[in-house]
Short mmCIF file of C-alpha atoms and ligand atoms in Angstrom, two decimals:
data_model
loop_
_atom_site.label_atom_id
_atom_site.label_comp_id
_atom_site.label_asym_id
_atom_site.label_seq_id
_atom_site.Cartn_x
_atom_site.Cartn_y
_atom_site.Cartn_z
CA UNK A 1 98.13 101.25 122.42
CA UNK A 2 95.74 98.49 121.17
CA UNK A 3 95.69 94.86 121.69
CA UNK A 4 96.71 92.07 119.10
CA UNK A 5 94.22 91.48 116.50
CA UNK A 6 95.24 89.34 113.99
CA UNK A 7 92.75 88.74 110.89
CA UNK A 8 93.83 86.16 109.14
CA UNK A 9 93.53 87.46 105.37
CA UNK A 10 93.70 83.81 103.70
CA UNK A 11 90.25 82.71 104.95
CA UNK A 12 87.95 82.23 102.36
CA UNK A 13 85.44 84.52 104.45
CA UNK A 14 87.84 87.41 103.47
CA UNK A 15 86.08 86.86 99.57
CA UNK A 16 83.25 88.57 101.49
CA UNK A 17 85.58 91.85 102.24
CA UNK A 18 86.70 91.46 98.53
CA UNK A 19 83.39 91.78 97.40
CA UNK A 20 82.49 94.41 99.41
CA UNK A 21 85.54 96.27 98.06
CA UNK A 22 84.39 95.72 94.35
CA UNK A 23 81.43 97.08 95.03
CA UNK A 24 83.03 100.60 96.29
CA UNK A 25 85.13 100.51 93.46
CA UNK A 26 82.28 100.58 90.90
CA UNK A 27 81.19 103.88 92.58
CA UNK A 28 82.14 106.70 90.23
CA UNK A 29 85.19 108.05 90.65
CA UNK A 30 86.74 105.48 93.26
CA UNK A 31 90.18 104.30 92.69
CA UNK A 32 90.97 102.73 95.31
CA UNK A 33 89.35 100.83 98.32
CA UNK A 34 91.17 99.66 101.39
CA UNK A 35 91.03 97.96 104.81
CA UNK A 36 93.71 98.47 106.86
CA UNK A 37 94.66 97.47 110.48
CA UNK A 38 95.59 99.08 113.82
CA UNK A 39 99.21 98.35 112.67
CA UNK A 40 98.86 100.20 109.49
CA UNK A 41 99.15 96.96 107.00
CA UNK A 42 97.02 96.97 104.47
CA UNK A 43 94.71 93.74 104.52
CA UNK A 44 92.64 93.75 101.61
CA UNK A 45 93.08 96.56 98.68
CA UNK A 46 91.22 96.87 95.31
CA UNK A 47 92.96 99.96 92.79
CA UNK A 48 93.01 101.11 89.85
CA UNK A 49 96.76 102.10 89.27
CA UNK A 50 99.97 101.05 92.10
CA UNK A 51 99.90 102.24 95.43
CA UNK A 52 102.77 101.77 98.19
CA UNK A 53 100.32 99.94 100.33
CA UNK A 54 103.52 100.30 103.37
CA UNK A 55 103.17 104.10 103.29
CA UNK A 56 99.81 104.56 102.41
CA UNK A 57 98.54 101.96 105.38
CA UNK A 58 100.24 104.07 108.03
CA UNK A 59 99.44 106.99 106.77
CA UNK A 60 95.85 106.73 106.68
CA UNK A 61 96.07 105.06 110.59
CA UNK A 62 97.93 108.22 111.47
CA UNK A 63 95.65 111.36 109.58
CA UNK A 64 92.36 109.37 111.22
CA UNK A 65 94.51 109.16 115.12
CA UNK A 66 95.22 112.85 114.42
CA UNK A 67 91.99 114.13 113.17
CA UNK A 68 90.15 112.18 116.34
CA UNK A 69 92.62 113.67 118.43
CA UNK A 70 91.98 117.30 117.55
CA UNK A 71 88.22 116.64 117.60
CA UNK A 72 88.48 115.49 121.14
CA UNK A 73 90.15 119.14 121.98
CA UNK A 74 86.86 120.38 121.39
CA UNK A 75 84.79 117.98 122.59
CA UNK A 76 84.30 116.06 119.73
CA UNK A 77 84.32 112.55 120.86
CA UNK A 78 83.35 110.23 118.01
CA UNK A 79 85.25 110.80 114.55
CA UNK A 80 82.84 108.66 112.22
CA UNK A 81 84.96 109.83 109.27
CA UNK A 82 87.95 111.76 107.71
CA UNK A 83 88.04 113.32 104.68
CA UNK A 84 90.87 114.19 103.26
CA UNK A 85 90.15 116.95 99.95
CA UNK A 86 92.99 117.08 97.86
CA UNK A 87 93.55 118.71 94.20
CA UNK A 88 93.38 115.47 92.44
CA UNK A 89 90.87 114.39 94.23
CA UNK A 90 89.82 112.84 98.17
CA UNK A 91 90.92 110.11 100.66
CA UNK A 92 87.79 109.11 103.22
CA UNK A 93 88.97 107.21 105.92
CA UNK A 94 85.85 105.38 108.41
CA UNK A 95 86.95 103.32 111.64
CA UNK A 96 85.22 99.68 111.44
CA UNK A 97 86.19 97.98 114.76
CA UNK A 98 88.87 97.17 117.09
CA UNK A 99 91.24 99.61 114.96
CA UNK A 100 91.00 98.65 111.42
CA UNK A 101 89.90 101.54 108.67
CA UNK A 102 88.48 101.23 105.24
CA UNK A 103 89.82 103.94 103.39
CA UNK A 104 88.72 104.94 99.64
CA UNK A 105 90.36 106.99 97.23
CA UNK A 106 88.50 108.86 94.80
CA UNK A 107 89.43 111.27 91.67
CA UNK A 108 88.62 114.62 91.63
CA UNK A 109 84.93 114.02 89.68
CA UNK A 110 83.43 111.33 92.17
CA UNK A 111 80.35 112.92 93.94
CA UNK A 112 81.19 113.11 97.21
CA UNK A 113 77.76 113.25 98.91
CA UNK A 114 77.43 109.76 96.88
CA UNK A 115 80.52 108.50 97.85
CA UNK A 116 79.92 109.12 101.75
CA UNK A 117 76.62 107.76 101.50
CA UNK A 118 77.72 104.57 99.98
CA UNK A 119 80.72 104.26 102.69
CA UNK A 120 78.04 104.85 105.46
CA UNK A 121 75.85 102.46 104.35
CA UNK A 122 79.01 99.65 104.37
CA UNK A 123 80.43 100.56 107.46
CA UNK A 124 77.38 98.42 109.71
CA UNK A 125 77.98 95.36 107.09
CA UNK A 126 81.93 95.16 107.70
CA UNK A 127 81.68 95.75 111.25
CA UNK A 128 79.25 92.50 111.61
CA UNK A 129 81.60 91.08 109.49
CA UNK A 130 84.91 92.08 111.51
CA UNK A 131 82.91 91.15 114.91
CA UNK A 132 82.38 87.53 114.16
CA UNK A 133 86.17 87.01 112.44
CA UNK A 134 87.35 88.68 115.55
CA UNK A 135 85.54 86.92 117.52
CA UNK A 136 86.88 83.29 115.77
CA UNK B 1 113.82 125.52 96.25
CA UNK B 2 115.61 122.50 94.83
CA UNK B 3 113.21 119.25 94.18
CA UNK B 4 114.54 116.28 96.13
CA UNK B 5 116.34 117.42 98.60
CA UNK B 6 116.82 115.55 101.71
CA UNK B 7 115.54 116.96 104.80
CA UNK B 8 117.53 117.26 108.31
CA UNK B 9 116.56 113.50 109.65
CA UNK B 10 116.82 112.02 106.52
CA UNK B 11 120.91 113.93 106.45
CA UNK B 12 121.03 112.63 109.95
CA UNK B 13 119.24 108.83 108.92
CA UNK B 14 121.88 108.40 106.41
CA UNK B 15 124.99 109.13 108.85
CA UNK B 16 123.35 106.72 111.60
CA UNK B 17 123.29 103.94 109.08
CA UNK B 18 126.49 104.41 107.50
CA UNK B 19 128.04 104.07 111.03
CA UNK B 20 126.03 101.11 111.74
CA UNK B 21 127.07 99.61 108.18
CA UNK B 22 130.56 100.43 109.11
CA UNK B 23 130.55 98.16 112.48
CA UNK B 24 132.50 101.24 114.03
CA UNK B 25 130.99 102.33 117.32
CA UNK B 26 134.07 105.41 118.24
CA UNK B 27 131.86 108.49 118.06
CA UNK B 28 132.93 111.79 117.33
CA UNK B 29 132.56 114.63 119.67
CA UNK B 30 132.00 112.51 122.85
CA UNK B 31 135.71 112.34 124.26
CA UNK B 32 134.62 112.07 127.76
CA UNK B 33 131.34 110.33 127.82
CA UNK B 34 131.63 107.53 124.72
CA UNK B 35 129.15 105.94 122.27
CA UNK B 36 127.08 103.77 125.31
CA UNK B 37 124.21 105.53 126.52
CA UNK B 38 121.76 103.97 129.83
CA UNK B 39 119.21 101.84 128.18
CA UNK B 40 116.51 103.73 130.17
CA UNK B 41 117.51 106.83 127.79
CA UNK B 42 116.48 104.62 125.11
CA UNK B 43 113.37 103.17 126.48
CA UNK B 44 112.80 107.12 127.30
CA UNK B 45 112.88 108.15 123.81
CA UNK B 46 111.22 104.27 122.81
CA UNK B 47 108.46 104.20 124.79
CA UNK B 48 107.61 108.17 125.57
CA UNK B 49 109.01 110.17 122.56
CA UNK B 50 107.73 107.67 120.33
CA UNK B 51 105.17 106.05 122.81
CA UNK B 52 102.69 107.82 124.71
CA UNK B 53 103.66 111.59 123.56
CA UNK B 54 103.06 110.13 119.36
CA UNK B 55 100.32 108.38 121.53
CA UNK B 56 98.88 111.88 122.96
CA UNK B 57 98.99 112.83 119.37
CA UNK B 58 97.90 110.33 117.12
CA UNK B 59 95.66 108.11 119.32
CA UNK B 60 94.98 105.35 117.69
CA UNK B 61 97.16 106.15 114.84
CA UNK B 62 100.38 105.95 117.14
CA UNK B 63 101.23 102.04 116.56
CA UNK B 64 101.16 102.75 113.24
CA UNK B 65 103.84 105.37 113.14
CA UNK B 66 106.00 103.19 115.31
CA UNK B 67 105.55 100.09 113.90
CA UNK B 68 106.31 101.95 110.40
CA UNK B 69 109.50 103.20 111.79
CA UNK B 70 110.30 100.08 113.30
CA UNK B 71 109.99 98.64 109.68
CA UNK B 72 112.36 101.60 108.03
CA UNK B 73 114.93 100.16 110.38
CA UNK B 74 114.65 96.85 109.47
CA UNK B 75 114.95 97.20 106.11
CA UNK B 76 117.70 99.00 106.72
CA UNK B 77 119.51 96.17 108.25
CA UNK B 78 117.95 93.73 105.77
CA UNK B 79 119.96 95.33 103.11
CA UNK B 80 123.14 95.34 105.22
CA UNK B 81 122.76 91.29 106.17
CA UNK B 82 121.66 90.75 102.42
CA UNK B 83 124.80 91.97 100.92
CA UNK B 84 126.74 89.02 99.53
CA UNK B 85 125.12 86.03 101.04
CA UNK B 86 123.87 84.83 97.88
CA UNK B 87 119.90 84.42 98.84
CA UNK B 88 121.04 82.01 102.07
CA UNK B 89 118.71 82.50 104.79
CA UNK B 90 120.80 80.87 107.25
CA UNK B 91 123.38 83.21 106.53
CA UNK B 92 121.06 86.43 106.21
CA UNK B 93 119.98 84.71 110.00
CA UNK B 94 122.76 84.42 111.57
CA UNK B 95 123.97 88.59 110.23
CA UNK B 96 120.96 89.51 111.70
CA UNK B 97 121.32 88.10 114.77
CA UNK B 98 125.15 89.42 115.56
CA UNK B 99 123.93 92.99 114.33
CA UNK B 100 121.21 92.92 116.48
CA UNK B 101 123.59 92.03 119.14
CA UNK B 102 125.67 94.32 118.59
CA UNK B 103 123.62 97.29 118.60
CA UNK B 104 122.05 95.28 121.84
CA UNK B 105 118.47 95.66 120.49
CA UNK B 106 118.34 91.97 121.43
CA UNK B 107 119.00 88.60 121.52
CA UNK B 108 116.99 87.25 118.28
CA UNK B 109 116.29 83.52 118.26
CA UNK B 110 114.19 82.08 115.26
CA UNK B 111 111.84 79.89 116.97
CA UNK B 112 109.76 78.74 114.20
CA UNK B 113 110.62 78.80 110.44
CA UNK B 114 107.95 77.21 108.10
CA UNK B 115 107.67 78.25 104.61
CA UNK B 116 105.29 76.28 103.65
CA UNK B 117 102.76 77.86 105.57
CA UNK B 118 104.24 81.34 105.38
CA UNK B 119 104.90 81.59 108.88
CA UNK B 120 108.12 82.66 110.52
CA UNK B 121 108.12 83.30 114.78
CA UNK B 122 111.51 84.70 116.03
CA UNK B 123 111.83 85.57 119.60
CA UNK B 124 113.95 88.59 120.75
CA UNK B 125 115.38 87.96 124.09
CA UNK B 126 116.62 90.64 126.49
CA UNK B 127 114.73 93.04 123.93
CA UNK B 128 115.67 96.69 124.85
CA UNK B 129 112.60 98.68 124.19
CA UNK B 130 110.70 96.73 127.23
CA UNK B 131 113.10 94.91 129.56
CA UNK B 132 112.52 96.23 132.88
CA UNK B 133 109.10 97.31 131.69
CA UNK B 134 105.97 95.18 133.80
CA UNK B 135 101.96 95.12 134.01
CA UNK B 136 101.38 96.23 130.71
CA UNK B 137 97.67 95.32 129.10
CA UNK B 138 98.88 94.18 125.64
CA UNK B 139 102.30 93.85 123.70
CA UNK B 140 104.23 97.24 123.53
CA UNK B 141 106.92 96.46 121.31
CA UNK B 142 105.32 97.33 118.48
CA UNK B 143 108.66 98.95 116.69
CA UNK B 144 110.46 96.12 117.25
CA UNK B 145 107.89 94.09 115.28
CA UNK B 146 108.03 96.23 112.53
CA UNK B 147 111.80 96.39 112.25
CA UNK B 148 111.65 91.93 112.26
CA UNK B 149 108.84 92.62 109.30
CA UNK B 150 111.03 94.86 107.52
CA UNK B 151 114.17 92.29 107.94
CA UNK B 152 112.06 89.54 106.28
CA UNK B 153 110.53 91.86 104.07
CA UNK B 154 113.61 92.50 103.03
CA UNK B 155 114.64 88.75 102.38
CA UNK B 156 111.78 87.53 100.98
CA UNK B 157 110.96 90.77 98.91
CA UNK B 158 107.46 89.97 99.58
CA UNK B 159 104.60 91.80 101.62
CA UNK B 160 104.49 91.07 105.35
CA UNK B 161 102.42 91.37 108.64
CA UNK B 162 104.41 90.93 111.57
CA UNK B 163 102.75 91.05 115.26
CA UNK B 164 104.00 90.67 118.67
CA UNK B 165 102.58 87.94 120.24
CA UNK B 166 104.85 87.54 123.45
CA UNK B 167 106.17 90.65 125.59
CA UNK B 168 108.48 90.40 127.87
CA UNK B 169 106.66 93.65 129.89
CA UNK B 170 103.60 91.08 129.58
CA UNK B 171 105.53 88.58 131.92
CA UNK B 172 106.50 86.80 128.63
CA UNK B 173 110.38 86.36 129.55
CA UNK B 174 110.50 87.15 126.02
CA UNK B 175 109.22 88.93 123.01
CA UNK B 176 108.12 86.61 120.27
CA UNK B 177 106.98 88.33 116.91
CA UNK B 178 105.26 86.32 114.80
CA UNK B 179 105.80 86.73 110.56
CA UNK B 180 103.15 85.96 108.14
CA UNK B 181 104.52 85.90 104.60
CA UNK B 182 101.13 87.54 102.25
ZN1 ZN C 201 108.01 93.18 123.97
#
């Protein structure tokens, strides 16, 4: 089990994650973008329509601890992303640091080569990002 | 097959909590041996059933599940202290703490209360998931954390992130879980 990382989500730095979120939201077909914690709470969420951000949260921390799991069976030691294809569309799940996730949620027409490129090319920004609010 | 229909656990949740709400502790069905069970059966099922075999599992993903059960309970027992209080948190406080003694999860002491800043620290003495547990790395009571977050969930019908910051297994002497109100 992890140690206690708590990210305090009323900084004004976290306008930085916000932004960050917008951006993956104007990505078409994206409706939803999260970060969520090694606890499964939701810290910052932009969306299109309500989500249970309780059930959703853990779920996401427990498909990605599952999927890395079974990839380690066969010798598959770093999970760099989940993807989740569903009929109505996917849920891409990418580890930042120290246990949090951002996790996106796309309808069924969003391009997923596009959409995985754009959450690759965030994934180095948020982790400088988480490293020096972790570090504080 | 029928839509909605509640599976096995959730049959089973419903009894569990209907005992709990009922403050009766006879069980059926265990003439001989009672309701009390050793406490190391329940740090057994605690801290390997839902410790390190969700942990072989999951991975990473294991706090999660716990800390989302923990929270199921909680807001379980939220809506049991909530009923009829009219909104008074020393009241909802002070059911709390005599249920959780009662089902010996703990001795819960609020230890800091300030609205203001959204921050609420309650310390659960004598807390059964890790007494008798030492040399741990980090805080491993992660469900009871979630079940305090669900309680003051529950009261303040807001969003919450609660977080053990004190274990007892830590050499703490106590488990303090810390509430932020979002
Ligand atoms: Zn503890």
């Amino acid at each position: 089990m992890s140690n206690i990382h708590l990210l305090n989500t009323r900084k004004s730095q976290s306008s930085e994650i916000d932004s960050i979120l917008r951006n993956l939201m104007s990505i078409q077909g994206v409706s939803a973008a999260a970060i969520i914690d090694n606890d499964g709470f939701v810290t910052h969420i932009h969306r299109d329509s309500e989500v249970n951000t309780d059930a959703i949260g853990a779920s996401v921390q427990v498909v990605f601890g599952a999927a890395a799991r079974s990839a380690a069976h066969v010798g598959h030691h770093g999970t760099n992303m989940v993807i989740c294809e569903n009929t109505e569309g996917y849920i891409l799940s990418t580890p930042i640091d120290a246990g949090f996730i951002l996790a996106l949620v796309t309808q069924r027409d969003a391009l997923l080569g596009r959409v995985r490129f754009e959450l690759k090319e965030t994934i180095p920004v948020l982790k400088k990002l988480f490293s020096s609010y972790l570090a504080n | 097959m029928l839509q909605n229909t509640k599976s096995d656990y959730q049959i089973a949740q419903q009894q569990i909590l209907e005992g709990i709400v009922s403050g009766e502790f006879e069980i059926e069905n265990r003439k001989d041996l009672g309701p009390l069970i050793p406490i190391r059966l329940f740090q057994a099922l605690r801290m390997v059933a839902l410790g390190s075999n969700v942990e072989d599992i999951l991975g990473q993903g294991a706090p999660s599940l716990v800390y989302h059960s923990g929270q199921s309970l909680g807001l379980a027992m939220g809506k049991i202290a909530a009923a009829n209080i009219d909104k008074d948190l020393e009241t909802y406080v002070g059911k709390i703490k005599m249920l959780c003694r009662q089902l010996s999860i703990g001795l819960v002491v609020p230890d800091r209360v300030d609205l203001n800043a959204g921050v609420l620290e309650l310390r659960v003495d004598e807390c059964v998931s890790c007494a008798g547990i030492h040399n741990v790395s980090a805080p491993i009571c992660h469900f009871e954390a979630g079940m305090v977050g669900g309680i003051v969930k529950t009261f303040f019908n807001r969003n919450v992130k609660a977080t053990e910051t004190k274990c007892n297994a830590l050499g703490d002497k106590t488990c303090l879980i810390r509430v932020d109100l979002m």
